Coordinates of C-alpha atoms (C1' of nucleotides) in Angstrom, one line a residue:
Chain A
X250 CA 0.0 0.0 0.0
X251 CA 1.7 3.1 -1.2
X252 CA 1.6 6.5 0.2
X253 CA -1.1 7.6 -2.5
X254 CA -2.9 4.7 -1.3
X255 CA -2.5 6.0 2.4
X256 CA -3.9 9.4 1.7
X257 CA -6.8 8.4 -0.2
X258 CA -7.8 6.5 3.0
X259 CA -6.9 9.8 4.9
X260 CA -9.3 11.5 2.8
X261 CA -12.2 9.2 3.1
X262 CA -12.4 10.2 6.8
X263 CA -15.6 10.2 7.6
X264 CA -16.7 14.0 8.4
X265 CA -20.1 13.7 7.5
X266 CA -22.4 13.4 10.6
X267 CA -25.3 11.0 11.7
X268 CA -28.0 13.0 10.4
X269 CA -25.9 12.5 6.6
X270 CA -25.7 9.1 7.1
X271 CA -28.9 8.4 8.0
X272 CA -30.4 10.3 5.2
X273 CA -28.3 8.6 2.8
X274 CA -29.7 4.9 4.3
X275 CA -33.1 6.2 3.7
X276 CA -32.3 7.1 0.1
X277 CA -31.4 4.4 -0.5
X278 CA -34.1 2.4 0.9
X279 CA -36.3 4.4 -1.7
X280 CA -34.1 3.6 -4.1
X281 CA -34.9 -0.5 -4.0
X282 CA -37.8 0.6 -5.7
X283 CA -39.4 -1.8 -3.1
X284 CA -41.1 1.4 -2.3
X285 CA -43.8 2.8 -4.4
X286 CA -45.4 6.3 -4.5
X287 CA -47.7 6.1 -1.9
X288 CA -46.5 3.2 0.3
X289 CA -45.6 4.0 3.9
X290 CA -42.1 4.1 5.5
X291 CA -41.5 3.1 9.0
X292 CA -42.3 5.3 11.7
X293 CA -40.1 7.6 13.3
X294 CA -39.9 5.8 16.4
X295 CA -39.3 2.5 14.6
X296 CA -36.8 3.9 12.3
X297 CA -34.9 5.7 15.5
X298 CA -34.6 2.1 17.2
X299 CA -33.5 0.0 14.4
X300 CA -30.8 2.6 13.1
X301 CA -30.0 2.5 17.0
X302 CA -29.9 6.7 16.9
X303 CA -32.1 8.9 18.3
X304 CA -35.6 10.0 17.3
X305 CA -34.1 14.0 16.7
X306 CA -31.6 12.5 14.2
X307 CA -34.4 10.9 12.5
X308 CA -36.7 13.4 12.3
X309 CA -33.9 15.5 10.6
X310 CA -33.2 13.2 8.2
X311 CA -37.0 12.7 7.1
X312 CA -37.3 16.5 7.4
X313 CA -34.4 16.6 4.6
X314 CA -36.4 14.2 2.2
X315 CA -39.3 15.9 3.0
X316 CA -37.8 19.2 1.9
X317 CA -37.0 17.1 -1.6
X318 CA -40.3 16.3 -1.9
X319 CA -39.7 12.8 -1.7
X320 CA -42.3 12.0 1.1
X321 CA -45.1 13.5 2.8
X322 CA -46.1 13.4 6.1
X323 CA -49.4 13.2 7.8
X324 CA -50.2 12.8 11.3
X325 CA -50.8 9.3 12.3
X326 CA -50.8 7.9 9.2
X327 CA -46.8 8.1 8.8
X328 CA -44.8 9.3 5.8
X329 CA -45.5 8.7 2.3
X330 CA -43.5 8.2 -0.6
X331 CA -44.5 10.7 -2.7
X332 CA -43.7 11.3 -6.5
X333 CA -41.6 15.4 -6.4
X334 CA -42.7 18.2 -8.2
X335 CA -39.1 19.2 -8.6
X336 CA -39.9 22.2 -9.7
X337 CA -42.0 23.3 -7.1
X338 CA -39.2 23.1 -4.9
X339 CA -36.7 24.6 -6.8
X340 CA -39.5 27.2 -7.0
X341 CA -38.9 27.9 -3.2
X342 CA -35.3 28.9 -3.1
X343 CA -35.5 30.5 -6.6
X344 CA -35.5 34.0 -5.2
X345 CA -33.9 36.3 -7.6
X346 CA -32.3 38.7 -4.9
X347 CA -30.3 35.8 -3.6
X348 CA -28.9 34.0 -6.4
X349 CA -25.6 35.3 -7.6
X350 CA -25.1 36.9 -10.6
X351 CA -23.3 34.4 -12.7
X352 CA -26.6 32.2 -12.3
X353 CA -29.0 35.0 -13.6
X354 CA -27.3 35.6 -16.6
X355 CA -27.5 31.6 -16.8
X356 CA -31.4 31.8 -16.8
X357 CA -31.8 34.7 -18.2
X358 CA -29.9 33.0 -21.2
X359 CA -31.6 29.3 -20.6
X360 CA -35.2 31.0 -21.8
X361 CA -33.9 31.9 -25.3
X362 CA -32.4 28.6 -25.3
X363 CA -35.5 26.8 -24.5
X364 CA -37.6 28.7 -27.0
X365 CA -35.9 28.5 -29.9
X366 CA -35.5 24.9 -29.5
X367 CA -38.8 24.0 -28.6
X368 CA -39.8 24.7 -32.2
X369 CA -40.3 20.6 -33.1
X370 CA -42.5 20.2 -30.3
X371 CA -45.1 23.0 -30.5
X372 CA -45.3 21.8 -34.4
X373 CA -45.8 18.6 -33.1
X374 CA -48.1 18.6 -30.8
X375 CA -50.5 22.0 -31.5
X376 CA -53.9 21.6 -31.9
X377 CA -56.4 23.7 -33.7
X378 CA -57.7 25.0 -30.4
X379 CA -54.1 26.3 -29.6
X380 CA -53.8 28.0 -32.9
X381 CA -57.0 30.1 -32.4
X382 CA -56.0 30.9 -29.0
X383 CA -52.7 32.1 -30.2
X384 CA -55.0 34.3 -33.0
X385 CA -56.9 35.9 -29.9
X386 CA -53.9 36.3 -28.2
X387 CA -52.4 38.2 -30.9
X388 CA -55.0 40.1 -31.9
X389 CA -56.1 41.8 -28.4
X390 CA -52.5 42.6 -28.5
X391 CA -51.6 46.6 -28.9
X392 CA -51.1 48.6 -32.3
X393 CA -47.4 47.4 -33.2
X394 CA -47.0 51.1 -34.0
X395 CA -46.6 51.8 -30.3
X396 CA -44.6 48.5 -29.8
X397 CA -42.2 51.0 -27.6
X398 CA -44.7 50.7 -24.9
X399 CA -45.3 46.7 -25.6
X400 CA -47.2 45.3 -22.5
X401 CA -45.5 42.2 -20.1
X402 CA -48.6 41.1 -19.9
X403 CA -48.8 40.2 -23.7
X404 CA -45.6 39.4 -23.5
X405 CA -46.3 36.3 -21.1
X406 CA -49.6 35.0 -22.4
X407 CA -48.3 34.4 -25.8
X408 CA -44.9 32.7 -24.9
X409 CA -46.3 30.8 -22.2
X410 CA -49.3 29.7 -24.2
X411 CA -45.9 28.6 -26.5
X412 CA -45.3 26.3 -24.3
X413 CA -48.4 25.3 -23.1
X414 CA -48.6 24.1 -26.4
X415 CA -45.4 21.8 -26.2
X416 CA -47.5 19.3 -24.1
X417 CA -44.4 19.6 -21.7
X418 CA -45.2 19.8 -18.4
X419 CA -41.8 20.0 -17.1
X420 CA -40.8 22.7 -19.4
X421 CA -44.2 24.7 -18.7
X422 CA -43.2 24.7 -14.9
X423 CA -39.1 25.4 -15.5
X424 CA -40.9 28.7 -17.6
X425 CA -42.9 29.0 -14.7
X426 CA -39.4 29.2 -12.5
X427 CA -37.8 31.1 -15.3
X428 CA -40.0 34.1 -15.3
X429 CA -39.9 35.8 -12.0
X430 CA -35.9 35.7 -12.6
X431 CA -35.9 36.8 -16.1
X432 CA -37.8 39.9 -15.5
X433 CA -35.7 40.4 -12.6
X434 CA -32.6 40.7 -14.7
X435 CA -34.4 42.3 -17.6
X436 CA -34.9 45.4 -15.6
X437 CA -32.7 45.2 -12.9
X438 CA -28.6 46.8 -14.1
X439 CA -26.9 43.1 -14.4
X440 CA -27.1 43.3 -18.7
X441 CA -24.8 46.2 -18.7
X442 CA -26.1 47.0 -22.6
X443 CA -29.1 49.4 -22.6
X444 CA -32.8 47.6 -23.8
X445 CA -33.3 48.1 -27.2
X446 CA -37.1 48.2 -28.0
X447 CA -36.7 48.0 -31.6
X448 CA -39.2 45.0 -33.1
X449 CA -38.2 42.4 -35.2
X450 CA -40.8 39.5 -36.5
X451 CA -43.4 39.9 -34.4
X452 CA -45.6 37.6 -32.3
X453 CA -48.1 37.5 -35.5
X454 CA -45.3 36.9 -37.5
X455 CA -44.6 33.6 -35.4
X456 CA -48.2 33.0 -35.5
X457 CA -48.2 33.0 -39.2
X458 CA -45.0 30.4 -39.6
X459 CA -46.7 28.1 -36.9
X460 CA -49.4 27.3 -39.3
X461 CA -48.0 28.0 -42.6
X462 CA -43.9 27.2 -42.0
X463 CA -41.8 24.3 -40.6
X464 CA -40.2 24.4 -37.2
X465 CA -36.8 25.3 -39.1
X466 CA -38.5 29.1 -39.9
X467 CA -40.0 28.8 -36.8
X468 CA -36.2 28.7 -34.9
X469 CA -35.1 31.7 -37.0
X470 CA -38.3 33.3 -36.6
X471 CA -38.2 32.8 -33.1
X472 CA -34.3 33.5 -32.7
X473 CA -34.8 36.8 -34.4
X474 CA -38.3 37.3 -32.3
X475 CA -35.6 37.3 -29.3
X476 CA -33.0 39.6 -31.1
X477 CA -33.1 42.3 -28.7
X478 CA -32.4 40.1 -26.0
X479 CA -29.7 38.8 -27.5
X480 CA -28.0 42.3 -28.5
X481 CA -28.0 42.7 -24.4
X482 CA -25.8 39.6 -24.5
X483 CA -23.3 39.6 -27.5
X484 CA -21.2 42.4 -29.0
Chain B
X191 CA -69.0 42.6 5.9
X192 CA -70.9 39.7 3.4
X193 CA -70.9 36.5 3.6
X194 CA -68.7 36.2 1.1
X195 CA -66.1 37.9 3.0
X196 CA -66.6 35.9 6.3
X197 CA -66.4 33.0 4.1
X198 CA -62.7 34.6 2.9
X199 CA -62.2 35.1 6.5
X200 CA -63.0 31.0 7.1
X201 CA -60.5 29.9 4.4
X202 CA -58.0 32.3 5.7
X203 CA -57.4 30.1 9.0
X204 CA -53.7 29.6 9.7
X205 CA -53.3 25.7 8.7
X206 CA -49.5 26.3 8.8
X207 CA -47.7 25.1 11.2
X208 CA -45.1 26.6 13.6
X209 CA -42.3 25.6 11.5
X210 CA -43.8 26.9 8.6
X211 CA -44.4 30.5 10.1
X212 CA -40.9 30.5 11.5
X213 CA -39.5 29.6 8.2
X214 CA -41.5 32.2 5.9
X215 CA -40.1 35.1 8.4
X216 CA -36.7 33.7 8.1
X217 CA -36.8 33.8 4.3
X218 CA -38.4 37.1 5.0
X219 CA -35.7 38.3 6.6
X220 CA -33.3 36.8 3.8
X221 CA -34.7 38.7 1.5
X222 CA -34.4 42.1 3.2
X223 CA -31.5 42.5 1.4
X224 CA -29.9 43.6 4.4
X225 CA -27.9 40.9 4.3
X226 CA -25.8 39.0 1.9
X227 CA -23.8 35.8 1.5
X228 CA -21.2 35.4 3.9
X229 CA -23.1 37.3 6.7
X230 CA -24.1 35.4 9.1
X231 CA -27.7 34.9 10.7
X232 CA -28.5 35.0 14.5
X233 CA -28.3 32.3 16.9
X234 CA -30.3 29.3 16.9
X235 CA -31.3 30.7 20.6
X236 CA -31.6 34.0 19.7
X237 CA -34.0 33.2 17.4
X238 CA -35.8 31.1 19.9
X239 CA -36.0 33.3 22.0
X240 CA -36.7 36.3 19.9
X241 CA -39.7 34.7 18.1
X242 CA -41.1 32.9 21.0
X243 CA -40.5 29.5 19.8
X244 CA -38.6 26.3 21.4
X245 CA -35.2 25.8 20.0
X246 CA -36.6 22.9 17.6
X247 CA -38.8 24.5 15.7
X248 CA -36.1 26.9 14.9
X249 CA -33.5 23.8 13.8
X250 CA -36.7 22.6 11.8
X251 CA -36.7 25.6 9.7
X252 CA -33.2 26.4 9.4
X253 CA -32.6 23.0 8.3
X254 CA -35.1 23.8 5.5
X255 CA -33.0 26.7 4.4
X256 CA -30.3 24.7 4.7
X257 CA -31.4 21.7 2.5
X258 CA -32.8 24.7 0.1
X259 CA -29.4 25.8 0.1
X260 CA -29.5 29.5 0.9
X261 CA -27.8 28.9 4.0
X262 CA -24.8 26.6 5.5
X263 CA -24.1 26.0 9.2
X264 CA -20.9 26.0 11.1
X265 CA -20.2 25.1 14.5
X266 CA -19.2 27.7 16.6
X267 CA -19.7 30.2 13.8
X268 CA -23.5 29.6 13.3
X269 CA -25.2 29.7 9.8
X270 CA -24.2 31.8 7.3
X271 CA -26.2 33.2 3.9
X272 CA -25.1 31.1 0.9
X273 CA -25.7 31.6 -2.5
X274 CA -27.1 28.3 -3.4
X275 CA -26.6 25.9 -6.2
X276 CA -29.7 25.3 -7.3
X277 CA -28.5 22.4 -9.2
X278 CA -26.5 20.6 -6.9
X279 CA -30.2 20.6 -5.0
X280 CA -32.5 19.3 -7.7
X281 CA -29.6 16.9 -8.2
X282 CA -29.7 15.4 -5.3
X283 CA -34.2 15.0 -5.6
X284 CA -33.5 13.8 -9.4
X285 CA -33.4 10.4 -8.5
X286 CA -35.0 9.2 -11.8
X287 CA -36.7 5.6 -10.2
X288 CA -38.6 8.3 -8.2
X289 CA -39.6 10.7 -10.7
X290 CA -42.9 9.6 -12.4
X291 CA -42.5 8.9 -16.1
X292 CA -44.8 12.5 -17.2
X293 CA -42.0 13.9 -15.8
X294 CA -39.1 11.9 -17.0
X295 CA -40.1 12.0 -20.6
X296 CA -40.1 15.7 -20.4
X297 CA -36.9 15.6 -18.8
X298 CA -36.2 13.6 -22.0
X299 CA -37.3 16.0 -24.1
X300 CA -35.6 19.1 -22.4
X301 CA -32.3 17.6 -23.6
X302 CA -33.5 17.9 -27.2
X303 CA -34.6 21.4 -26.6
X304 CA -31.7 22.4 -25.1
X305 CA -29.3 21.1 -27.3
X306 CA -31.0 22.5 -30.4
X307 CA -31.7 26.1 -29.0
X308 CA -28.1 26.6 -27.5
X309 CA -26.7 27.0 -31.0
X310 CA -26.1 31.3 -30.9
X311 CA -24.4 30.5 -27.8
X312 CA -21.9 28.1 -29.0
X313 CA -20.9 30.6 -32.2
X314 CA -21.0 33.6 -30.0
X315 CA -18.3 32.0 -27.5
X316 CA -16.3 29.1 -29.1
X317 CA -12.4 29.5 -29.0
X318 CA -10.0 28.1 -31.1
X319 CA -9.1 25.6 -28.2
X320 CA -13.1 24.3 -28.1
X321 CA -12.7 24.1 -31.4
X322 CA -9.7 21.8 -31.3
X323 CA -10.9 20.1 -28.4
X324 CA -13.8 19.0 -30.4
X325 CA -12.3 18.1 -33.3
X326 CA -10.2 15.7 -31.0
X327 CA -12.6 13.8 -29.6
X328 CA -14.5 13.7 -33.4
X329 CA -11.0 11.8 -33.9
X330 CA -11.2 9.8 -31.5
X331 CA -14.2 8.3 -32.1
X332 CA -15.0 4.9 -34.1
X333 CA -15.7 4.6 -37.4
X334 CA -19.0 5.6 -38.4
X335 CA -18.9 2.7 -40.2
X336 CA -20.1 0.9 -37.2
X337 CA -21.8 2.9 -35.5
X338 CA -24.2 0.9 -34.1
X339 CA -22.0 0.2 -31.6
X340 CA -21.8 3.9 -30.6
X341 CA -20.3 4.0 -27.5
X342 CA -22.1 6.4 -24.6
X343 CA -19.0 7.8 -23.7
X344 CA -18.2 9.1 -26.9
X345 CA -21.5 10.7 -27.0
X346 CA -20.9 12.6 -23.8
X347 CA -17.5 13.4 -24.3
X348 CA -19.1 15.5 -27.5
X349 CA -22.1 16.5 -26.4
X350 CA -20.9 17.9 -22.9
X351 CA -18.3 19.8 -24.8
X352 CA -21.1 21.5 -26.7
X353 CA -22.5 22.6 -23.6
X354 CA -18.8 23.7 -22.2
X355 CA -18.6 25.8 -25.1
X356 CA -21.9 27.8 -24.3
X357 CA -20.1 29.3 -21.4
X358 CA -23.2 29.2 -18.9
X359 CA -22.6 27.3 -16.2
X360 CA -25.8 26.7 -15.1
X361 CA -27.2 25.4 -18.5
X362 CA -23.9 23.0 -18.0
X363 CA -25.2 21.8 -14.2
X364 CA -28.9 21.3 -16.0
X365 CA -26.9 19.1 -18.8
X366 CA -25.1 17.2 -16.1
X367 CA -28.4 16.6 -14.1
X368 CA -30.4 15.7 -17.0
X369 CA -27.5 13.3 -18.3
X370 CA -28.3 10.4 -16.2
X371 CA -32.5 10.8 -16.4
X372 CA -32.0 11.0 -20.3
X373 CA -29.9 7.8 -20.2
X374 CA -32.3 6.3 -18.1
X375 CA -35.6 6.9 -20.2
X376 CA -33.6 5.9 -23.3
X377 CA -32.6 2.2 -22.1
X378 CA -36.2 2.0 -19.8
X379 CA -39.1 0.7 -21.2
X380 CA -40.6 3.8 -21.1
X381 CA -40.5 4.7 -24.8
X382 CA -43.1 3.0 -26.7
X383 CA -40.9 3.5 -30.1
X384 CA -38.2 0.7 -30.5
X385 CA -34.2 2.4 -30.5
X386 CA -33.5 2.8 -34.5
X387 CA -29.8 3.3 -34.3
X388 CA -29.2 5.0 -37.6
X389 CA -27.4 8.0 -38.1
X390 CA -27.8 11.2 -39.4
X391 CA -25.8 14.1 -39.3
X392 CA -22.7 12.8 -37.5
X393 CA -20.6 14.7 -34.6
X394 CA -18.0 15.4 -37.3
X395 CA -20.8 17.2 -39.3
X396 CA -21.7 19.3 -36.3
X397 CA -18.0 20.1 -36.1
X398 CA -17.6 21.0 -39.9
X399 CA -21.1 23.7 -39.5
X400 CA -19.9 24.6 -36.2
X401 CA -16.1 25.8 -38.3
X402 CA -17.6 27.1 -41.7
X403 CA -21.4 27.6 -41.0
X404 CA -23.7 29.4 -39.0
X405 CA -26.4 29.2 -36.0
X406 CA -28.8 28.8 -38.2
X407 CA -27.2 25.4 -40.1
X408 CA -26.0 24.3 -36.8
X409 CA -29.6 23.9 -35.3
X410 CA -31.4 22.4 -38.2
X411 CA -27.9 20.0 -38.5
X412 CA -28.7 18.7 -34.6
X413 CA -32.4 18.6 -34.8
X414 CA -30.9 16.2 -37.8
X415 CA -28.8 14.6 -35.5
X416 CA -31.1 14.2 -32.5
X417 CA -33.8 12.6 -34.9
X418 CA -33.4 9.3 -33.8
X419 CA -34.5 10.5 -30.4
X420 CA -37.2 12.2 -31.8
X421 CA -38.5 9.4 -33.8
X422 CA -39.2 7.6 -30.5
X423 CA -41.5 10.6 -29.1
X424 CA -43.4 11.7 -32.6
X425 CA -45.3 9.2 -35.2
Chain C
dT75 C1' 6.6 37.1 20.2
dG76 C1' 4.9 32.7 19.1
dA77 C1' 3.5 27.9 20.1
dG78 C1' 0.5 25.2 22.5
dG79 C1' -2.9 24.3 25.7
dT80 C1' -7.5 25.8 27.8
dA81 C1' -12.0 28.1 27.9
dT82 C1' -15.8 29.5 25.4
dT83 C1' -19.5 29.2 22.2
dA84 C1' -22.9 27.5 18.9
dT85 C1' -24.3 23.6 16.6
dG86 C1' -25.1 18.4 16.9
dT87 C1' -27.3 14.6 19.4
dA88 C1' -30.0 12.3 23.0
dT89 C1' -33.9 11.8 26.0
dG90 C1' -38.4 12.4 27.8
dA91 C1' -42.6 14.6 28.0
dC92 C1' -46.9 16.5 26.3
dA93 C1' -49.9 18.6 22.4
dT94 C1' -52.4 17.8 18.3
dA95 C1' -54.6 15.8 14.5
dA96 C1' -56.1 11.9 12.0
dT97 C1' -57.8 7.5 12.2
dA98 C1' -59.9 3.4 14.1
dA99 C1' -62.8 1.4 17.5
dA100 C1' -66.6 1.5 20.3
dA101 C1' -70.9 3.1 21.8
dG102 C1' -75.3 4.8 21.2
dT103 C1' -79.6 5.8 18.7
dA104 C1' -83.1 5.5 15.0
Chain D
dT214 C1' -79.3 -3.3 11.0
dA215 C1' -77.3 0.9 9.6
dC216 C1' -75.7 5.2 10.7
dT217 C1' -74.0 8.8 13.6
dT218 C1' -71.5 10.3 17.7
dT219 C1' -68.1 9.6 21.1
dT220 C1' -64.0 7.8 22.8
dA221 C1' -59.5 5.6 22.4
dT222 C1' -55.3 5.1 19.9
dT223 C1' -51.5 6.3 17.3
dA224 C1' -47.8 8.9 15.0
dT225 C1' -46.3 13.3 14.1
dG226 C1' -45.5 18.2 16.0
dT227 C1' -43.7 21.0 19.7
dC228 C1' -41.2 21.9 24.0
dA229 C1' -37.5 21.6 27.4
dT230 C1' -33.2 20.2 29.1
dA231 C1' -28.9 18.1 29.1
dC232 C1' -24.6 16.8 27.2
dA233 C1' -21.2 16.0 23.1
dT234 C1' -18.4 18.0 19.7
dA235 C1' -15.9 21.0 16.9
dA236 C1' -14.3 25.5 15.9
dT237 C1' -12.8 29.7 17.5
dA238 C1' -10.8 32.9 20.8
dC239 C1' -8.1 33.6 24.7
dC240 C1' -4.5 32.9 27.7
dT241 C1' -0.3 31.0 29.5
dC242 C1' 4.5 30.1 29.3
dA243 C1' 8.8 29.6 27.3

DNA sequence: TGAGGTATTATGTATGACATAATAAAAGTA
DNA sequence: TACTTTTATTATGTCATACATAATACCTCA
């Protein structure tokens, strides 16, 4: 056993403490997949005398799933497994004047991302419905003459009736997340380049492509839809 | 006062509990602005005793923070404001034999979304060392000729460069997050559609548009290349 | 002055008790 | 018998106290 050897068995002290360990037992536990969403786990009292610890350290532990969303608990009748709306939770500590800097540009980047790639999906999966709610949409939006004074409001019901349309629950709720913090670093100083209001194709110009075009227009549509964001971005 | 109102009045009963009261004013406070990561927050008594509550309900809810990730407790030092990594924290909750299969095919599908819409990012920031990089691990590679032997490594090693290359951090986390749902779903039975193996546009293609062409070929080029995975989600 | 030991402090863990809410069991009534 | 009400039970929620542990600050002594 060499010296290299010696220190990796230095480093693998353990440092974590009981309340670590026992969470990672539990995980685990779920993870046999003996456990389905909805089946009880043990009872705290239980659980504190077979891990031989004490009832605080397991109440911890539980408290920490819990917080994951990976079980529920209800008086008397125990803890649940439960099925976690991830992005619920995220939701929670998704506060814009805590997150640093370098993670708000991150997002504020992620929605163009997400909606200029989404294009296959809202081709796919549109209905006629979706398309005439689009057309209202558009239409109860203001003159594009006095696009300078373009309304958030507007803004939001037709991009998240975008993806709405996607049949994507996960991405509808990570827009969901995305918004608050987007805003936030639209108007707050963090994009050092000034807002440039100027219009490119407009929301009826994506309208259009989405039942006349293919999802490849739709991309460039959509990417030049975005352009001003962009220009706060790039040189 | 109407009935309605009383009625508003009913459903306004406090169903929260302690914990829950202790932790909104905590994440109150956070937010206050008046402090920011690296200060630290008062005692674990002091708070006790400040808001009238025993000292576990005030462990309860900083341990909810703490698990959140907006703050990290020290011995001696007490807890101090963190700015947390939101996607270490979803990581940890991802666990995709938990996750119900809505939401791990839309994890699925985020990948393609992702990967298609990052394509401004990638020209606006590659260096000639990505590029390189890239045209290394292309190399190294095996034939094409059999590629349906296509090794998962190889497709990481490529793809997570891609995502390098964007320069956001956070959209790199999300990649490394999604990585092991997406392989998951793929080899699951969850996918009606059988795996068709054949290839499209090849990684060294992607290379080639990412050297002489432009976002706009570079996204149509990877819908191309993802359309194996997309044949498994669409008719 | 600086190294090393000691005291202090705040979190981590353990224990025991009681409160509370949800359920199950039992009792009572038509 | 069926159905409602009351009572018991049970498991989590909250409280209080004590001690362990680790990190820091202080203090002593060479």
């Amino acid at each position: 056993m060499g010296i290299n050897d010696l220190m990796e068995d230095f480093k693998a002290v353990d440092t974590s403490s009981l309340v670590d360990k026992v969470e990672a037992k539990l995980v685990h536990l779920l993870q046999q997949q003996k456990l389905s969403v909805g089946d009880p786990i043990p009872k705290e009292v239980e659980l504190a005398d077979t891990l031989g610890v004490s009832r605080t350290v397991i109440r911890e532990a539980l408290l920490r799933l819990r917080v994951m969303g990976l079980i529920e608990s209800r008086k008397k009748k125990g803890a649940v497994i439960t099925s976690p709306d991830i992005f619920g939770i995220i939701g929670k500590s998704m506060n814009p004047h805590i997150l640093d800097q370098e993670t708000l540009k991150g997002m504020f980047e992620l929605r163009l991302v997400l909606e200029i790639g989404m294009a296959d999906f809202i081709f796919q999966r549109i209905t006629p419905e979706d398309l005439e709610e689009l057309k209202q949409i558009v239409n109860n939006e203001p003159d594009s003459t006095q696009d300078h004074l373009f309304n958030i409001e507007h803004e939001i019901a037709f991009h998240g009736k975008l993806y709405e349309i996607t049949g994507n629950e996960t991405l509808k709720k990570f827009q969901k997340m995305l918004l608050p913090v987007f805003d936030y670093v639209h108007h707050s100083g963090l994009l050092k380049k000034p807002v440039n209001k100027k219009r490119f194709v407009s929301h009826k110009g994506l309208v259009d492509i989405i039942e006349n075009g293919s999802p490849e227009m739709f991309r460039n549509a959509m990417r030049n839809h975005l352009e001003n964001h962009f220009a706060r971005l790039f040189d």
